[in-house]
Coordinates of C-alpha atoms and ligand atoms in Angstrom, one line a residue:
X1 CA 106.9 -72.8 16.8
X2 CA 103.2 -72.7 17.9
X3 CA 101.8 -70.6 20.8
X4 CA 99.0 -70.7 23.1
X5 CA 97.3 -67.1 22.1
X6 CA 94.4 -65.9 23.7
X7 CA 92.4 -63.2 22.0
X8 CA 89.5 -60.9 23.2
X9 CA 87.0 -59.5 21.4
X10 CA 85.4 -61.2 18.5
X11 CA 83.5 -58.1 16.7
X12 CA 84.2 -57.9 12.7
X13 CA 88.6 -57.9 12.8
X14 CA 88.9 -59.9 16.4
X15 CA 87.1 -62.8 15.1
X16 CA 88.8 -63.5 11.3
X17 CA 92.3 -63.0 13.4
X18 CA 91.8 -65.7 16.0
X19 CA 90.0 -67.7 12.6
X20 CA 93.5 -67.7 11.3
X21 CA 95.6 -67.9 14.6
X22 CA 94.1 -71.8 14.4
X23 CA 94.5 -72.3 10.7
X24 CA 98.2 -72.2 11.6
X25 CA 97.8 -74.3 14.5
X26 CA 98.3 -72.3 17.3
X27 CA 96.1 -73.4 20.4
X28 CA 93.1 -70.3 20.5
X29 CA 91.6 -69.3 23.9
X30 CA 89.1 -66.5 23.0
X31 CA 87.1 -64.5 25.1
X32 CA 84.3 -61.5 24.1
X33 CA 81.9 -59.5 25.7
X34 CA 79.2 -60.8 24.3
X35 CA 79.5 -64.6 24.6
X36 CA 77.3 -66.2 21.0
X37 CA 79.9 -64.4 18.6
X38 CA 82.8 -67.2 20.4
X39 CA 80.8 -70.5 18.8
X40 CA 81.9 -70.1 15.4
X41 CA 85.1 -70.3 16.7
X42 CA 84.3 -73.4 18.8
X43 CA 83.3 -75.0 15.9
X44 CA 87.3 -74.1 13.9
X45 CA 88.5 -75.6 17.5
X46 CA 88.8 -72.3 20.2
X47 CA 88.3 -72.8 23.5
X48 CA 86.2 -69.9 25.4
X49 CA 86.9 -67.9 28.2
X50 CA 84.6 -66.6 30.5
X51 CA 86.3 -63.7 31.0
X52 CA 89.4 -62.0 29.9
X53 CA 92.0 -63.2 32.7
X54 CA 90.3 -66.5 32.3
X55 CA 91.7 -66.4 28.4
X56 CA 94.9 -65.1 29.9
X57 CA 95.8 -67.5 32.5
X58 CA 98.1 -70.1 30.0
X59 CA 98.8 -67.9 27.2
X60 CA 102.2 -67.3 25.6
X61 CA 100.2 -64.4 23.6
X62 CA 97.2 -62.1 24.7
X63 CA 95.9 -60.3 22.0
X64 CA 93.3 -57.7 22.2
X65 CA 90.9 -56.4 19.3
X66 CA 88.3 -54.2 20.6
X67 CA 86.3 -51.2 19.8
X68 CA 88.8 -48.1 22.1
X69 CA 90.1 -46.7 25.2
X70 CA 87.3 -47.4 27.2
X71 CA 86.8 -51.2 26.1
X72 CA 91.1 -52.0 25.9
X73 CA 90.9 -50.7 29.9
X74 CA 88.1 -53.6 31.1
X75 CA 89.7 -56.2 28.9
X76 CA 93.3 -55.7 30.4
X77 CA 92.8 -53.7 33.8
X78 CA 89.5 -54.6 35.3
X79 CA 90.5 -55.9 38.9
X80 CA 88.8 -58.6 39.1
X81 CA 88.3 -60.3 35.3
X82 CA 91.5 -57.9 33.6
X83 CA 94.0 -60.0 31.6
X84 CA 97.0 -58.3 33.3
X85 CA 96.7 -59.5 36.7
X86 CA 96.0 -63.3 35.1
X87 CA 99.3 -63.1 32.9
X88 CA 101.6 -65.8 33.8
X89 CA 105.8 -64.3 33.8
X90 CA 107.1 -63.6 30.6
X91 CA 103.6 -63.4 28.7
X92 CA 103.6 -61.1 25.7
X93 CA 100.4 -58.8 26.0
X94 CA 99.5 -57.1 22.2
X95 CA 97.1 -54.8 21.9
X96 CA 95.9 -54.6 18.1
X97 CA 92.7 -51.6 18.8
X98 CA 92.6 -48.4 17.4
X99 CA 93.4 -46.6 20.2
X100 CA 94.6 -43.2 21.8
X101 CA 99.2 -42.9 22.5
X102 CA 97.7 -41.4 25.7
X103 CA 95.9 -44.7 26.7
X104 CA 98.7 -46.8 25.3
X105 CA 101.3 -45.0 27.1
X106 CA 98.9 -45.0 30.4
X107 CA 98.7 -49.1 29.1
X108 CA 102.7 -49.7 29.4
X109 CA 102.4 -48.2 33.0
X110 CA 100.3 -50.8 34.3
X111 CA 101.4 -53.6 32.4
X112 CA 105.1 -53.0 33.3
X113 CA 103.8 -52.6 36.8
X114 CA 102.1 -56.3 36.2
X115 CA 105.3 -57.4 35.0
X116 CA 103.8 -58.2 31.5
X117 CA 105.8 -57.2 28.3
X118 CA 103.3 -55.0 26.2
X119 CA 103.7 -54.2 22.1
X120 CA 100.7 -51.9 20.7
X121 CA 100.3 -53.6 17.0
X122 CA 97.2 -52.1 15.4
X123 CA 96.3 -52.7 12.0
X124 CA 96.0 -51.2 8.4
X125 CA 93.6 -53.4 6.6
X126 CA 89.5 -54.8 6.8
X127 CA 87.1 -57.3 7.0
X128 CA 88.8 -58.6 3.7
X129 CA 92.6 -58.5 4.6
X130 CA 91.9 -60.1 8.4
X131 CA 89.9 -62.8 6.7
X132 CA 92.9 -63.9 3.9
X133 CA 95.9 -62.7 6.7
X134 CA 97.4 -60.1 4.7
X135 CA 96.7 -57.4 7.7
X136 CA 99.7 -54.8 8.1
X137 CA 100.9 -54.7 11.5
X138 CA 102.5 -51.4 12.7
X139 CA 104.3 -52.0 16.0
X140 CA 105.2 -50.1 18.7
X141 CA 107.6 -51.5 21.8
X142 CA 110.8 -53.4 22.5
X143 CA 112.5 -54.8 19.3
X144 CA 113.2 -58.0 21.0
X145 CA 109.8 -58.7 22.6
X146 CA 108.7 -57.4 18.8
X147 CA 111.2 -60.7 17.8
X148 CA 109.4 -62.9 20.1
X149 CA 106.1 -62.2 19.2
X150 CA 106.0 -62.1 15.1
X151 CA 105.4 -65.4 14.4
X152 CA 102.0 -64.5 15.8
X153 CA 101.7 -62.0 14.3
X154 CA 102.8 -63.1 11.0
X155 CA 99.9 -65.7 11.2
X156 CA 97.8 -62.5 11.0
X157 CA 99.4 -60.0 8.6
X158 CA 101.9 -60.4 5.1
X159 CA 103.6 -57.5 7.0
X160 CA 104.7 -56.8 10.3
X161 CA 106.7 -52.9 10.8
X162 CA 108.6 -52.6 14.1
X163 CA 108.1 -48.4 13.7
X164 CA 109.5 -47.4 17.3
X165 CA 109.1 -47.8 21.2
X166 CA 105.5 -48.3 22.9
X167 CA 102.8 -46.0 21.5
X168 CA 104.4 -45.7 18.2
X169 CA 102.3 -48.5 16.7
X170 CA 99.0 -46.4 17.8
X171 CA 100.9 -43.2 16.0
X172 CA 101.5 -44.8 12.8
X173 CA 98.6 -46.4 12.9
X174 CA 96.6 -42.5 13.5
X175 CA 98.6 -41.4 10.8
X176 CA 97.8 -44.4 8.5
X177 CA 93.8 -43.5 9.1
X178 CA 94.5 -40.1 9.2
X179 CA 95.8 -40.1 5.4
X180 CA 92.5 -42.1 4.6
X181 CA 90.1 -40.7 5.5
X182 CA 91.3 -37.5 4.3
X183 CA 91.4 -38.8 1.3
X184 CA 87.9 -40.5 1.8
X185 CA 85.7 -37.4 2.7
X186 CA 87.7 -35.6 -0.2
X187 CA 87.0 -38.3 -3.1
X188 CA 83.6 -38.0 -1.6
X189 CA 83.4 -34.4 -2.1
X190 CA 84.9 -34.9 -6.0
X191 CA 82.1 -37.2 -7.1
X192 CA 79.2 -35.4 -5.5
X193 CA 81.1 -32.3 -7.2
X194 CA 81.1 -34.4 -10.7
X195 CA 77.6 -35.7 -10.7
X196 CA 76.4 -32.0 -10.0
X197 CA 77.6 -31.0 -12.9
X198 CA 76.8 -34.0 -15.3
X199 CA 80.0 -35.7 -15.7
X200 CA 79.7 -39.0 -15.3
X201 CA 81.9 -39.6 -12.5
X202 CA 83.2 -43.1 -13.7
X203 CA 84.7 -41.8 -17.1
X204 CA 86.0 -38.7 -15.5
X205 CA 87.5 -40.7 -12.7
X206 CA 88.9 -43.1 -15.1
X207 CA 91.0 -40.2 -16.6
X208 CA 92.2 -39.3 -13.4
X209 CA 93.4 -42.5 -13.0
X210 CA 96.1 -42.0 -15.4
X211 CA 97.5 -39.2 -13.8
X212 CA 99.9 -38.9 -11.3
X213 CA 97.6 -38.2 -8.2
X214 CA 95.6 -41.6 -8.4
X215 CA 96.8 -43.3 -5.0
X216 CA 96.4 -47.1 -4.7
X217 CA 93.4 -46.9 -2.4
X218 CA 91.5 -44.8 -5.0
X219 CA 89.9 -47.8 -7.3
X220 CA 89.0 -48.9 -4.1
X221 CA 87.1 -46.0 -2.7
X222 CA 86.0 -44.9 -6.4
X223 CA 84.2 -48.8 -7.1
X224 CA 82.3 -48.5 -3.7
X225 CA 80.9 -44.9 -4.2
X226 CA 79.8 -45.2 -7.9
X227 CA 78.7 -49.0 -7.5
X228 CA 76.7 -47.4 -3.8
X229 CA 78.3 -50.5 -2.1
X230 CA 78.4 -49.1 1.2
X231 CA 78.5 -53.2 2.9
X232 CA 80.2 -52.1 5.6
X233 CA 83.8 -53.0 5.8
X234 CA 85.6 -49.9 8.0
X235 CA 82.8 -48.4 9.1
X236 CA 81.8 -44.5 9.1
X237 CA 81.5 -44.6 13.4
X238 CA 84.8 -46.0 13.8
X239 CA 86.3 -43.9 10.8
X240 CA 85.1 -41.3 13.5
X241 CA 86.4 -42.6 16.6
X242 CA 89.8 -42.9 15.4
X243 CA 89.5 -39.0 14.1
X244 CA 88.2 -37.9 18.2
X245 CA 92.4 -39.9 18.4
X246 CA 94.1 -38.1 16.0
X247 CA 93.0 -34.6 16.9
X248 CA 93.5 -35.6 20.4
X249 CA 97.4 -36.7 19.7
X250 CA 97.7 -33.6 17.4
X251 CA 96.7 -31.4 20.5
X252 CA 93.4 -29.9 18.7
X253 CA 92.8 -28.4 15.8
X254 CA 94.8 -26.0 15.1
X255 CA 97.5 -28.0 14.8
X256 CA 95.4 -30.5 12.2
X257 CA 92.8 -28.5 10.5
X258 CA 92.8 -31.2 7.2
X259 CA 92.2 -33.7 10.0
X260 CA 89.4 -31.4 12.0
X261 CA 87.9 -30.9 9.2
X262 CA 87.4 -34.2 8.2
X263 CA 86.0 -35.7 11.6
X264 CA 83.1 -33.0 11.0
X265 CA 82.3 -35.0 7.6
X266 CA 82.0 -38.0 9.6
X267 CA 80.5 -36.8 12.3
X268 CA 77.9 -35.6 10.4
X269 CA 77.1 -38.8 8.1
X270 CA 76.8 -39.9 12.0
X271 CA 73.9 -38.0 12.6
X272 CA 72.5 -38.4 9.4
X273 CA 72.2 -42.0 10.3
X274 CA 75.1 -43.4 8.2
X275 CA 77.8 -44.8 11.0
X276 CA 77.1 -48.1 10.3
X277 CA 77.8 -47.9 6.2
X278 CA 81.1 -48.6 5.3
X279 CA 83.4 -45.1 5.2
X280 CA 82.6 -44.8 1.8
X281 CA 79.3 -44.0 2.3
X282 CA 79.8 -40.5 3.2
X283 CA 79.5 -40.1 -0.2
X284 CA 75.4 -39.9 1.0
X285 CA 75.9 -36.8 1.9
X286 CA 76.8 -35.2 -1.6
X287 CA 75.4 -35.1 -5.3
X288 CA 72.7 -37.1 -6.2
X289 CA 74.8 -40.2 -5.8
Ligands
NAP1 P1 83.9 -54.4 16.2 O1 83.3 -55.1 14.9 O2 82.7 -53.4 16.3 O3 83.9 -55.3 17.4 C1 84.3 -54.4 18.5 C2 84.2 -55.6 19.5 O4 85.2 -54.5 20.8 C3 83.5 -56.3 19.8 O5 83.9 -57.6 20.4 C4 82.6 -56.0 21.1 O6 82.0 -56.6 21.9 C5 84.2 -55.2 21.5 N1 83.7 -54.3 22.8 C6 83.3 -52.6 22.7 N2 83.1 -52.4 23.6 C7 83.4 -52.4 24.6 C8 83.4 -53.4 26.1 N3 83.3 -51.9 26.9 N4 83.9 -54.0 26.8 C9 84.6 -55.1 26.3 N5 84.5 -55.7 25.2 C10 83.9 -54.2 24.3 O7 84.8 -53.6 15.5 P2 85.7 -53.8 14.4 O8 85.9 -54.2 13.0 O9 85.9 -55.8 14.9 O10 87.5 -53.4 15.1 C11 87.9 -53.7 16.4 C12 89.4 -52.5 16.5 O11 89.7 -52.7 15.7 C13 88.7 -50.8 16.6 O12 89.2 -50.6 17.7 C14 88.9 -50.6 14.6 O13 88.9 -49.2 15.2 C15 89.9 -51.1 14.8 N6 90.2 -51.4 13.2 C16 89.1 -51.9 12.4 C17 89.4 -52.1 11.5 C18 87.5 -52.3 10.4 O14 88.3 -52.2 9.1 N7 86.9 -53.2 10.7 C19 90.7 -52.2 10.5 C20 91.7 -51.9 11.3 C21 91.9 -51.6 12.8 P3 80.7 -57.1 21.7 O15 81.1 -58.3 20.6 O16 79.7 -57.8 23.0 O17 79.7 -56.0 20.9

């Protein structure tokens, strides 16, 4: 069954998610703060709205995919242009950006006040997964609302997991990114260490890949680090933002010292002007690579 969908935020991820929804046959209305990013989607059949409220007015499902808590607050909650006040009764709001659980708890209260059903549904997977409809959705919220929204999520993702009540989608996403980012920073150090010792990092890592410690993501991490392919997929600047949320959710560095150390590495990379590079670009902080 096709549902009318509004997509708010057409950055690297939101634009690709909107394209998948169009390809699946859903009528899609889009809005982006910088309007020029909507044009390629118009060519694919999307309608463009001038504000989040205008995009949301007739939608069955409204999806936001923006940078951070502040951006999300402005697209949902703005008293003039925000989507929540404009949504029709029974419509579903889906927040897919990676945000802090505290902020999502506040958003949930505001959504309830506005009579809107909210799911937090952040995604694992980057630009290629979004292009191919292979995102993994980690969803928090009411189980019935989740069932109702699932066909829309499945147009963009290969897996859709309901993990608990509202906010738990973000916890699952922060857990995923904490593990990913700690892996990235550790891998970057190891590559630097190997190179400083004059070892062939490619050869050594090939051998390590035959041991049980090798994780599924490691081929991607080592491949991009060794080939120096730092074209942005998941930029350093965004994963640094997520580690800030991890530390907040953990109630500070004393409860999450490993995540705190990884955050310092990502921050240092941003200070060195590497923020726009893919996350694996942190390897540039170490060794000769
Ligand atoms: P992006 O390419 O940087 O796009 C950011 C989007 O947020 C743009 O549409 C931008 O609008 C909008 N935005 C920023 N500040 C805003 C504000 N104050 N008000 C309204 N809109 C604002 O980022 P992305 O890669 O698409 O990521 C979007 C979200 O998905 C983030 O939360 C990110 O952490 C998460 N995520 C990313 C990846 C990935 O691999 N890239 C993977 C999983 C999850 P403008 O175009 O006007 O700047």
